Coordinates of C-alpha atoms and ligand atoms in Angstrom, one line a residue:
M1 CA 0.0 0.0 0.0
M2 CA 2.9 2.3 0.9
V3 CA 4.4 1.6 -2.6
D4 CA 1.1 2.4 -4.3
L5 CA 0.9 5.7 -2.3
L6 CA 4.4 6.6 -3.4
K7 CA 3.7 5.8 -7.0
E8 CA 0.6 7.9 -7.0
L9 CA 2.5 10.8 -5.4
C10 CA 5.2 10.6 -8.1
R11 CA 2.5 10.5 -10.8
V12 CA 0.9 13.7 -9.5
V13 CA 3.8 15.7 -8.2
L14 CA 6.7 15.0 -10.6
P15 CA 5.1 16.5 -13.7
L16 CA 4.8 19.8 -11.7
Y17 CA 8.5 19.9 -11.1
P18 CA 10.2 18.7 -14.4
H19 CA 13.5 20.4 -13.4
K20 CA 13.6 18.1 -10.3
S21 CA 13.2 15.0 -12.5
L22 CA 14.9 12.0 -11.0
S23 CA 15.6 10.4 -14.4
T24 CA 18.8 10.9 -16.3
Q25 CA 16.9 12.4 -19.2
V26 CA 18.0 15.9 -20.3
L27 CA 15.0 18.3 -20.3
V28 CA 14.9 21.4 -22.4
R29 CA 12.7 24.0 -21.0
Q30 CA 11.6 27.5 -22.0
T31 CA 11.6 30.2 -19.3
P32 CA 8.0 31.6 -18.7
A33 CA 7.1 34.8 -20.4
L34 CA 7.9 37.9 -18.4
G35 CA 4.7 39.8 -18.9
K36 CA 4.2 43.2 -20.3
H37 CA 7.7 44.6 -19.7
L38 CA 9.3 42.0 -21.8
S39 CA 10.2 43.0 -25.3
G40 CA 8.5 40.4 -27.6
R41 CA 11.0 40.7 -30.4
S42 CA 14.0 40.0 -28.2
R43 CA 12.2 37.0 -26.8
S44 CA 11.7 35.5 -30.2
C45 CA 15.1 36.1 -31.6
T46 CA 16.8 34.6 -28.6
S47 CA 15.0 31.4 -27.9
V48 CA 18.1 29.2 -28.1
N49 CA 20.0 31.2 -25.4
H50 CA 17.0 31.3 -23.3
R51 CA 16.5 27.5 -23.1
K52 CA 17.6 25.7 -20.1
L53 CA 19.2 22.3 -19.9
V54 CA 18.4 20.6 -16.7
R55 CA 20.0 17.2 -15.9
N56 CA 19.4 14.9 -13.0
G57 CA 17.6 17.4 -10.9
E58 CA 20.6 19.7 -10.9
E59 CA 19.7 23.1 -9.6
K60 CA 19.0 25.6 -12.4
K61 CA 21.0 28.8 -12.2
S62 CA 20.2 32.0 -13.9
V63 CA 22.2 35.0 -15.0
I64 CA 20.8 38.5 -15.3
W65 CA 22.6 41.4 -16.8
L66 CA 21.9 44.9 -15.5
E67 CA 22.3 47.3 -18.3
G68 CA 22.0 51.1 -18.5
N69 CA 23.8 54.4 -19.2
I70 CA 26.6 55.8 -17.1
A71 CA 25.3 56.8 -13.6
S72 CA 21.8 55.4 -14.4
G73 CA 21.7 53.8 -10.9
K74 CA 23.0 50.2 -11.7
T75 CA 25.3 50.0 -8.7
T76 CA 22.5 51.3 -6.4
C77 CA 20.1 48.7 -7.8
L78 CA 22.6 45.9 -7.3
E79 CA 23.2 47.0 -3.8
Y80 CA 19.5 46.6 -3.2
F81 CA 19.3 43.1 -4.7
S82 CA 22.5 42.0 -2.9
K83 CA 20.4 41.7 0.2
T84 CA 18.4 38.8 -1.3
S85 CA 19.9 35.5 -0.2
E86 CA 19.5 33.6 -3.6
I87 CA 21.1 36.4 -5.5
E88 CA 24.8 37.0 -6.0
V89 CA 25.9 40.4 -7.3
L90 CA 28.8 41.2 -9.6
T91 CA 29.6 44.8 -10.0
E92 CA 31.6 46.1 -13.0
P93 CA 35.4 46.0 -12.2
V94 CA 35.7 49.8 -12.5
S95 CA 38.4 49.8 -9.8
K96 CA 40.6 47.7 -12.1
W97 CA 39.9 50.0 -15.1
R98 CA 41.1 52.9 -12.9
N99 CA 44.2 51.0 -11.7
V100 CA 46.0 48.3 -13.7
Q101 CA 49.5 47.9 -12.3
G102 CA 49.5 51.6 -11.3
C103 CA 48.1 52.8 -14.7
N104 CA 44.6 54.3 -15.2
P105 CA 43.2 53.3 -18.6
L106 CA 39.8 54.8 -17.8
G107 CA 41.3 58.2 -17.1
L108 CA 43.6 58.0 -20.1
M109 CA 40.7 57.1 -22.4
Y110 CA 38.7 60.2 -21.2
Q111 CA 41.7 62.4 -21.8
D112 CA 42.5 61.1 -25.2
P113 CA 40.0 58.5 -26.6
S114 CA 41.7 58.1 -30.0
R115 CA 45.0 57.1 -28.3
W116 CA 43.7 55.1 -25.4
G117 CA 40.2 53.8 -26.4
L118 CA 41.7 50.5 -27.6
T119 CA 43.7 50.1 -24.4
L120 CA 40.7 50.6 -22.1
Q121 CA 38.3 48.5 -24.2
T122 CA 40.8 45.6 -24.5
Y123 CA 41.1 45.6 -20.7
V124 CA 37.3 46.0 -20.3
Q125 CA 36.9 42.9 -22.6
L126 CA 39.3 40.9 -20.5
T127 CA 37.9 41.8 -17.1
M128 CA 34.3 41.4 -18.2
L129 CA 35.1 38.0 -19.7
D130 CA 36.7 37.1 -16.3
R131 CA 33.4 38.0 -14.6
H132 CA 31.3 36.0 -17.1
V133 CA 33.2 32.8 -16.5
L134 CA 33.4 33.0 -12.7
P135 CA 31.7 29.9 -11.2
M136 CA 28.4 30.9 -9.6
S137 CA 27.9 30.7 -5.9
A138 CA 24.1 31.4 -5.8
P139 CA 21.1 30.3 -7.8
I140 CA 20.8 33.8 -9.4
R141 CA 23.6 36.0 -10.6
M142 CA 23.0 39.7 -11.3
M143 CA 25.9 41.3 -13.0
E144 CA 26.5 44.9 -14.0
R145 CA 26.7 45.2 -17.7
S146 CA 28.3 42.6 -20.0
I147 CA 31.0 41.9 -22.6
Y148 CA 28.1 42.6 -25.1
S149 CA 27.4 46.1 -24.0
A150 CA 31.1 46.8 -23.8
K151 CA 31.2 46.0 -27.6
Y152 CA 27.8 47.1 -28.8
I153 CA 27.6 50.4 -26.8
F154 CA 31.1 51.6 -25.8
V155 CA 33.3 50.4 -28.5
E156 CA 30.6 51.2 -31.1
N157 CA 30.3 54.7 -29.7
L158 CA 34.1 55.4 -29.9
Y159 CA 34.2 54.1 -33.4
K160 CA 31.0 55.9 -34.6
S161 CA 32.1 59.2 -33.1
G162 CA 35.3 59.0 -35.1
K163 CA 37.4 58.6 -31.9
M164 CA 38.6 55.0 -32.6
P165 CA 40.7 54.3 -35.6
E166 CA 39.3 51.6 -38.0
V167 CA 42.2 49.2 -37.3
D168 CA 41.5 49.4 -33.5
F169 CA 37.8 48.7 -34.1
A170 CA 38.6 45.8 -36.4
V171 CA 41.0 44.2 -33.8
L172 CA 38.4 44.6 -31.0
S173 CA 35.6 43.2 -33.2
E174 CA 37.6 40.1 -34.1
W175 CA 38.4 39.5 -30.5
F176 CA 34.8 39.9 -29.6
E177 CA 33.5 37.6 -32.3
W178 CA 36.1 34.9 -31.3
I179 CA 35.0 35.1 -27.7
I180 CA 31.3 34.8 -28.2
K181 CA 31.8 32.0 -30.7
N182 CA 34.1 30.0 -28.5
I183 CA 33.2 30.8 -24.9
A184 CA 29.8 30.2 -23.3
I185 CA 28.5 33.6 -22.0
P186 CA 25.1 32.6 -20.4
V187 CA 22.3 35.1 -20.0
D188 CA 18.6 34.6 -19.1
L189 CA 17.4 38.1 -18.7
I190 CA 18.5 41.6 -19.4
V191 CA 17.3 44.3 -17.0
Y192 CA 17.5 47.7 -18.6
L193 CA 17.5 50.8 -16.4
Q194 CA 16.0 53.3 -18.8
T195 CA 16.9 56.9 -18.0
S196 CA 17.0 60.2 -19.8
P197 CA 20.6 61.3 -20.5
Q198 CA 19.8 64.5 -18.5
T199 CA 19.1 62.4 -15.3
C200 CA 22.4 60.5 -15.8
Y201 CA 24.2 63.8 -16.3
E202 CA 22.9 65.1 -12.9
R203 CA 23.8 61.8 -11.1
L204 CA 27.2 61.7 -12.7
K205 CA 28.0 65.2 -11.4
Q206 CA 26.7 64.2 -8.0
R207 CA 28.9 61.1 -7.9
C208 CA 31.9 63.2 -9.0
R209 CA 34.2 60.4 -10.2
E210 CA 37.5 62.3 -11.1
E211 CA 38.0 60.7 -14.5
E212 CA 34.4 61.5 -15.6
K213 CA 34.5 65.2 -14.9
V214 CA 35.2 65.8 -18.7
I215 CA 32.0 63.9 -19.8
P216 CA 29.6 66.2 -21.6
L217 CA 25.8 65.6 -21.9
E218 CA 26.3 64.7 -25.6
Y219 CA 28.4 61.7 -24.6
L220 CA 25.6 60.4 -22.4
E221 CA 23.1 61.1 -25.2
S222 CA 25.2 58.9 -27.6
I223 CA 25.4 56.1 -25.1
H224 CA 21.6 56.4 -24.5
N225 CA 20.8 56.2 -28.2
L226 CA 23.0 53.2 -28.7
Y227 CA 21.3 51.4 -25.8
E228 CA 17.8 52.3 -27.1
D229 CA 18.7 51.1 -30.6
W230 CA 20.0 47.8 -29.2
L231 CA 17.5 46.9 -26.4
I232 CA 14.3 48.8 -27.3
H233 CA 14.1 49.4 -31.1
H234 CA 16.2 46.3 -32.1
K235 CA 17.8 48.3 -34.8
S236 CA 21.4 47.5 -34.2
F237 CA 22.6 44.2 -32.8
E238 CA 21.2 40.8 -31.7
V239 CA 19.7 40.9 -28.2
P240 CA 20.8 37.7 -26.5
A241 CA 17.9 37.4 -23.9
P242 CA 14.5 38.9 -23.1
V243 CA 14.6 42.5 -21.8
L244 CA 12.9 43.8 -18.7
V245 CA 12.7 47.6 -18.9
I246 CA 12.6 49.5 -15.6
P247 CA 12.0 53.3 -16.0
A248 CA 14.8 54.8 -13.8
D249 CA 14.4 58.5 -13.8
H250 CA 12.6 58.4 -10.4
D251 CA 13.9 59.3 -7.0
L252 CA 15.5 56.6 -4.9
K253 CA 12.3 55.8 -2.9
K254 CA 10.3 55.2 -6.0
M255 CA 13.1 53.2 -7.6
L256 CA 13.2 50.9 -4.5
Y257 CA 9.5 50.5 -4.8
Q258 CA 9.8 49.6 -8.5
Y259 CA 12.6 47.1 -7.7
E260 CA 10.2 45.4 -5.2
E261 CA 7.4 45.4 -7.8
N262 CA 9.7 43.7 -10.3
R263 CA 11.3 41.3 -7.9
E264 CA 9.1 38.4 -9.0
K265 CA 9.8 38.9 -12.7
I266 CA 13.5 39.0 -12.0
L267 CA 13.4 35.9 -9.8
M268 CA 11.3 34.2 -12.4
A269 CA 14.3 34.1 -14.7
H270 CA 15.3 31.3 -12.3
C271 CA 12.2 29.1 -12.7
Ligands
ADP1 N1 17.1 57.0 -8.1 C1 18.1 57.8 -7.8 N2 17.9 59.1 -7.5 C2 18.9 60.0 -7.3 N3 20.2 59.6 -7.2 C3 20.5 58.3 -7.5 C4 19.5 57.4 -7.8 N4 20.1 56.2 -8.0 C5 21.4 56.4 -7.8 N5 21.7 57.7 -7.5 C6 23.0 58.3 -7.3 O1 23.5 58.6 -8.6 C7 24.9 58.3 -8.7 C8 25.1 57.2 -9.7 O2 24.5 56.0 -9.3 P1 25.2 54.6 -9.5 O3 24.3 53.6 -8.8 O4 26.6 54.6 -9.1 O5 25.1 54.4 -11.1 P2 25.8 53.4 -12.1 O6 26.3 52.3 -11.3 O7 24.8 53.1 -13.1 O8 26.9 54.2 -12.7 C9 25.3 57.9 -7.3 O9 25.8 59.0 -6.7 C10 24.0 57.4 -6.6 O10 24.0 57.6 -5.2
LIG2 N1 32.9 49.2 -22.0 C1 32.9 50.3 -21.1 C2 32.2 50.2 -19.9 C3 32.3 51.3 -19.1 N2 33.0 52.4 -19.5 C4 33.1 53.6 -18.6 C5 31.9 54.4 -18.4 C6 32.0 54.9 -17.0 O1 32.8 56.1 -17.0 C7 32.7 53.8 -16.2 C8 31.8 52.9 -15.4 O2 30.5 53.0 -15.9 P1 29.2 53.1 -14.9 O3 29.2 51.8 -14.2 O4 29.5 54.2 -13.9 O5 28.1 53.3 -15.8 O6 33.4 53.1 -17.2 C9 33.6 52.5 -20.7 O7 34.3 53.5 -21.0 N3 33.6 51.4 -21.5

């Protein structure tokens, strides 16, 4: 009788939890739709990346990229979510960009982008790749930006604005293509903090990072337009995961409220 009871329990309960399957079968599962904030087109063009392989009841892990303009509030957002036990947070390695063996490629780039753009972006590519391949220590990883935005936004901006020589752009492009072809860079969801360039300009001045004092509003406008073309209008590059857009011009109190409102959608990337 006990055996029958167990069999019945398995029959009813296991189908509800396919990722906890006890068989050795590999299950391919699609993450649930993320509701109205998700951009439909990015979902459809990224179905392969968004599928999840689950084997032997192994715990499914999810990676979320937090994208947005300079000083849009990404670090502040990550700080908030770092208090959640299932989430590990990886901030951008800006301190390395400001100090590699005593040199400051970030500062040099802002002083003379044509000369130092390649130097900074090569180092950004290396340090972001290092972040992407770090073993995960929690079920959900939220990381600030990605090797994709480094290329599609910042390298693109330097090149399009005439501040990066063609040869530098070609070398970085070949490196980038090689990396994404040969190294797995997982992503399940992109959270985009959508701000106006003006808001970022004000927050940038308030943060007062020494290297960034030379940044004009026009620079933030260019970065903004590249982000919008990529993640909202789908006019430039492939989007490697669904996009959750969070309007981020609001004050801190309203932003924390919005983060709470979106918590489920973010955690759902893990289901
Ligand atoms: N919602 C907000 N309202 C006002 N100031 C903010 C808000 N979010 C962040 N800030 C401030 O703006 C500056 C940039 O925020 P930060 O989180 O460092 O941005 P990012 O990591 O995107 O560059 C910081 O001084 C931060 O305290
Ligand atoms: N690929 C990149 C990434 C970032 N930067 C610059 C932009 C900021 O000055 C700084 C850190 O950005 P934040 O986290 O404050 O938005 O690094 C870059 O030039 N290239």
